[in-house]
Amino acid sequence: MVSVIIPAHNEAKNLIELLPTLTKDGAPYLMEVIVVVSACNADNSEEICLENKVRCFRCTEMGRAKQMNYGVAMAKGDYYAFLHADVRPPQGFFRDIKVTLSAGMDAGFFSYKFDKDSFLLNINSSFTKKDGIFTGGGDQCLFIKASVFKALNGFDPNQVIMEDFEIFRRIKQNNYSYTIIPNNLVVSSRKYETNSYLKVNLSNLLLVILFRMGYPAKKLKQLHSKLLSTPYAATAKQ
């Protein structure tokens, strides 16, 4: 079984679009979808999950890493996939996960494109097709064998930002195999609506470099908040 775990904070609008797509693509497979809303979630995400016959839980602790670990605790699958609410899966999403992991890979990611056709954004998305410095970000949807995830002790609950890069680092350190599936997810470009292209990319590069140098997670979070304007997540202490 594939368990898709979606951490969310006031993402009702996105869940309305995402959940039917997931259930349709997953219909031929043994799968489940679990949404974990934040402690301070204030919209009707839980109601939308109920309408779509999707299990939904409220995590009482702050932080996306804790939300996803909570989802895993509720999951029944042999494989886990961690999907952001503003990311749309491609056709064959469940097939790709099942085929890749059942063939022997321990983990994997998807390439992606943005929901806005832009020359500059297309340059960004081209880097997701190959392994590199930015591989492992949450928008690429980590999927992983349950046994491997548990051996790694899950996401680090103290990693208040870049928890996806942190677990990917441990995947590599422990010599687990992984691959990138060239079947594009569609990622929201909303971050670029309130920040310039240059600002987002320079900020991302700086954060990745500081993360690799061992900069404390809480300070990374504070720096991220200063560098980028993300009004859609203003009240989310992710």
PDB file of C-alpha atoms in Angstrom, residues 56-163:
ATOM      1  CA  CYS A  56      -7.562  13.997   8.296  1.00  0.00           C
ATOM      2  CA  PHE A  57      -5.790  14.641  11.579  1.00  0.00           C
ATOM      3  CA  ARG A  58      -4.831  17.771  13.477  1.00  0.00           C
ATOM      4  CA  CYS A  59      -1.258  17.808  14.770  1.00  0.00           C
ATOM      5  CA  THR A  60      -1.085  19.583  18.114  1.00  0.00           C
ATOM      6  CA  GLU A  61       2.636  20.321  17.735  1.00  0.00           C
ATOM      7  CA  MET A  62       4.038  23.023  15.474  1.00  0.00           C
ATOM      8  CA  GLY A  63       6.256  22.225  12.505  1.00  0.00           C
ATOM      9  CA  ARG A  64       5.913  20.456   9.171  1.00  0.00           C
ATOM     10  CA  ALA A  65       8.337  17.705  10.202  1.00  0.00           C
ATOM     11  CA  LYS A  66       6.116  16.892  13.178  1.00  0.00           C
ATOM     12  CA  GLN A  67       3.013  16.947  10.985  1.00  0.00           C
ATOM     13  CA  MET A  68       4.521  14.437   8.572  1.00  0.00           C
ATOM     14  CA  ASN A  69       5.780  12.179  11.357  1.00  0.00           C
ATOM     15  CA  TYR A  70       2.274  12.264  12.816  1.00  0.00           C
ATOM     16  CA  GLY A  71       0.873  11.228   9.457  1.00  0.00           C
ATOM     17  CA  VAL A  72       3.285   8.311   9.307  1.00  0.00           C
ATOM     18  CA  ALA A  73       2.125   7.188  12.750  1.00  0.00           C
ATOM     19  CA  MET A  74      -1.407   6.966  11.319  1.00  0.00           C
ATOM     20  CA  ALA A  75      -0.358   5.359   8.024  1.00  0.00           C
ATOM     21  CA  LYS A  76      -0.806   1.716   7.067  1.00  0.00           C
ATOM     22  CA  GLY A  77       1.294   1.610   3.909  1.00  0.00           C
ATOM     23  CA  ASP A  78       4.516  -0.127   2.965  1.00  0.00           C
ATOM     24  CA  TYR A  79       5.516   2.979   1.025  1.00  0.00           C
ATOM     25  CA  TYR A  80       5.193   6.641   2.056  1.00  0.00           C
ATOM     26  CA  ALA A  81       4.938   9.689  -0.208  1.00  0.00           C
ATOM     27  CA  PHE A  82       5.112  13.213   1.230  1.00  0.00           C
ATOM     28  CA  LEU A  83       3.192  15.642  -0.956  1.00  0.00           C
ATOM     29  CA  HIS A  84       2.691  19.384  -0.464  1.00  0.00           C
ATOM     30  CA  ALA A  85      -0.901  20.593  -0.785  1.00  0.00           C
ATOM     31  CA  ASP A  86      -0.044  23.080  -3.548  1.00  0.00           C
ATOM     32  CA  VAL A  87       1.640  20.445  -5.717  1.00  0.00           C
ATOM     33  CA  ARG A  88      -0.304  18.486  -8.333  1.00  0.00           C
ATOM     34  CA  PRO A  89       0.717  14.891  -9.097  1.00  0.00           C
ATOM     35  CA  PRO A  90       1.183  13.743 -12.686  1.00  0.00           C
ATOM     36  CA  GLN A  91      -0.732  10.937 -14.330  1.00  0.00           C
ATOM     37  CA  GLY A  92       0.911   7.689 -13.261  1.00  0.00           C
ATOM     38  CA  PHE A  93       1.939   9.059  -9.862  1.00  0.00           C
ATOM     39  CA  PHE A  94       1.055   5.917  -7.915  1.00  0.00           C
ATOM     40  CA  ARG A  95       2.337   3.643 -10.658  1.00  0.00           C
ATOM     41  CA  ASP A  96       5.732   5.348 -10.645  1.00  0.00           C
ATOM     42  CA  ILE A  97       6.059   5.074  -6.867  1.00  0.00           C
ATOM     43  CA  LYS A  98       5.070   1.433  -6.758  1.00  0.00           C
ATOM     44  CA  VAL A  99       7.215   0.374  -9.725  1.00  0.00           C
ATOM     45  CA  THR A 100      10.289   2.255  -8.488  1.00  0.00           C
ATOM     46  CA  LEU A 101      10.239   0.992  -4.905  1.00  0.00           C
ATOM     47  CA  SER A 102       9.160  -2.563  -5.703  1.00  0.00           C
ATOM     48  CA  ALA A 103      12.040  -2.764  -8.205  1.00  0.00           C
ATOM     49  CA  GLY A 104      14.562  -2.262  -5.404  1.00  0.00           C
ATOM     50  CA  MET A 105      15.033   1.473  -4.927  1.00  0.00           C
ATOM     51  CA  ASP A 106      14.806   2.678  -1.332  1.00  0.00           C
ATOM     52  CA  ALA A 107      13.527   6.170  -2.088  1.00  0.00           C
ATOM     53  CA  GLY A 108      12.843   8.602  -4.878  1.00  0.00           C
ATOM     54  CA  PHE A 109      11.677  12.018  -6.012  1.00  0.00           C
ATOM     55  CA  PHE A 110       9.813  13.467  -8.977  1.00  0.00           C
ATOM     56  CA  SER A 111      10.948  16.156 -11.364  1.00  0.00           C
ATOM     57  CA  TYR A 112       8.583  19.099 -11.625  1.00  0.00           C
ATOM     58  CA  LYS A 113       7.446  22.067 -13.649  1.00  0.00           C
ATOM     59  CA  PHE A 114       5.698  25.223 -12.470  1.00  0.00           C
ATOM     60  CA  ASP A 115       2.031  26.045 -12.980  1.00  0.00           C
ATOM     61  CA  LYS A 116       3.089  29.207 -14.826  1.00  0.00           C
ATOM     62  CA  ASP A 117       4.842  29.059 -18.181  1.00  0.00           C
ATOM     63  CA  SER A 118       7.892  31.257 -17.774  1.00  0.00           C
ATOM     64  CA  PHE A 119      11.338  31.081 -19.324  1.00  0.00           C
ATOM     65  CA  LEU A 120      13.033  31.716 -15.973  1.00  0.00           C
ATOM     66  CA  LEU A 121      10.847  29.273 -14.048  1.00  0.00           C
ATOM     67  CA  ASN A 122      11.465  26.668 -16.732  1.00  0.00           C
ATOM     68  CA  ILE A 123      15.186  27.057 -16.073  1.00  0.00           C
ATOM     69  CA  ASN A 124      14.563  26.338 -12.393  1.00  0.00           C
ATOM     70  CA  SER A 125      12.469  23.273 -13.068  1.00  0.00           C
ATOM     71  CA  SER A 126      15.064  21.852 -15.476  1.00  0.00           C
ATOM     72  CA  PHE A 127      17.407  21.355 -12.516  1.00  0.00           C
ATOM     73  CA  THR A 128      14.926  18.975 -10.850  1.00  0.00           C
ATOM     74  CA  LYS A 129      15.476  16.340 -13.506  1.00  0.00           C
ATOM     75  CA  LYS A 130      19.025  15.561 -12.357  1.00  0.00           C
ATOM     76  CA  ASP A 131      20.702  15.017  -9.002  1.00  0.00           C
ATOM     77  CA  GLY A 132      22.287  18.203  -7.698  1.00  0.00           C
ATOM     78  CA  ILE A 133      22.588  20.770  -4.924  1.00  0.00           C
ATOM     79  CA  PHE A 134      18.833  21.458  -4.824  1.00  0.00           C
ATOM     80  CA  THR A 135      17.688  17.827  -5.000  1.00  0.00           C
ATOM     81  CA  GLY A 136      15.505  16.750  -2.115  1.00  0.00           C
ATOM     82  CA  GLY A 137      13.298  19.797  -1.654  1.00  0.00           C
ATOM     83  CA  GLY A 138       9.754  19.167  -0.478  1.00  0.00           C
ATOM     84  CA  ASP A 139       8.211  20.153  -3.809  1.00  0.00           C
ATOM     85  CA  GLN A 140       9.833  17.075  -5.370  1.00  0.00           C
ATOM     86  CA  CYS A 141       7.685  14.751  -3.239  1.00  0.00           C
ATOM     87  CA  LEU A 142       9.934  12.320  -1.397  1.00  0.00           C
ATOM     88  CA  PHE A 143       8.632   8.757  -1.603  1.00  0.00           C
ATOM     89  CA  ILE A 144      10.300   6.083   0.481  1.00  0.00           C
ATOM     90  CA  LYS A 145       9.954   2.553   1.778  1.00  0.00           C
ATOM     91  CA  ALA A 146       8.345   2.493   5.221  1.00  0.00           C
ATOM     92  CA  SER A 147      11.142   0.268   6.513  1.00  0.00           C
ATOM     93  CA  VAL A 148      13.794   2.775   5.398  1.00  0.00           C
ATOM     94  CA  PHE A 149      11.899   5.751   6.815  1.00  0.00           C
ATOM     95  CA  LYS A 150      11.609   4.019  10.176  1.00  0.00           C
ATOM     96  CA  ALA A 151      15.277   2.990  10.135  1.00  0.00           C
ATOM     97  CA  LEU A 152      16.099   6.683   9.702  1.00  0.00           C
ATOM     98  CA  ASN A 153      13.777   7.569  12.620  1.00  0.00           C
ATOM     99  CA  GLY A 154      11.685   9.753  10.357  1.00  0.00           C
ATOM    100  CA  PHE A 155      11.933  13.497   9.951  1.00  0.00           C
ATOM    101  CA  ASP A 156      13.944  15.352  12.562  1.00  0.00           C
ATOM    102  CA  PRO A 157      11.264  17.087  14.700  1.00  0.00           C
ATOM    103  CA  ASN A 158      13.748  19.829  15.605  1.00  0.00           C
ATOM    104  CA  GLN A 159      14.318  20.730  11.954  1.00  0.00           C
ATOM    105  CA  VAL A 160      11.825  23.605  11.721  1.00  0.00           C
ATOM    106  CA  ILE A 161      12.759  24.336   8.112  1.00  0.00           C
ATOM    107  CA  MET A 162      14.406  22.303   5.323  1.00  0.00           C
ATOM    108  CA  GLU A 163      13.344  19.059   7.002  1.00  0.00           C
TER     109      GLU A 163
END
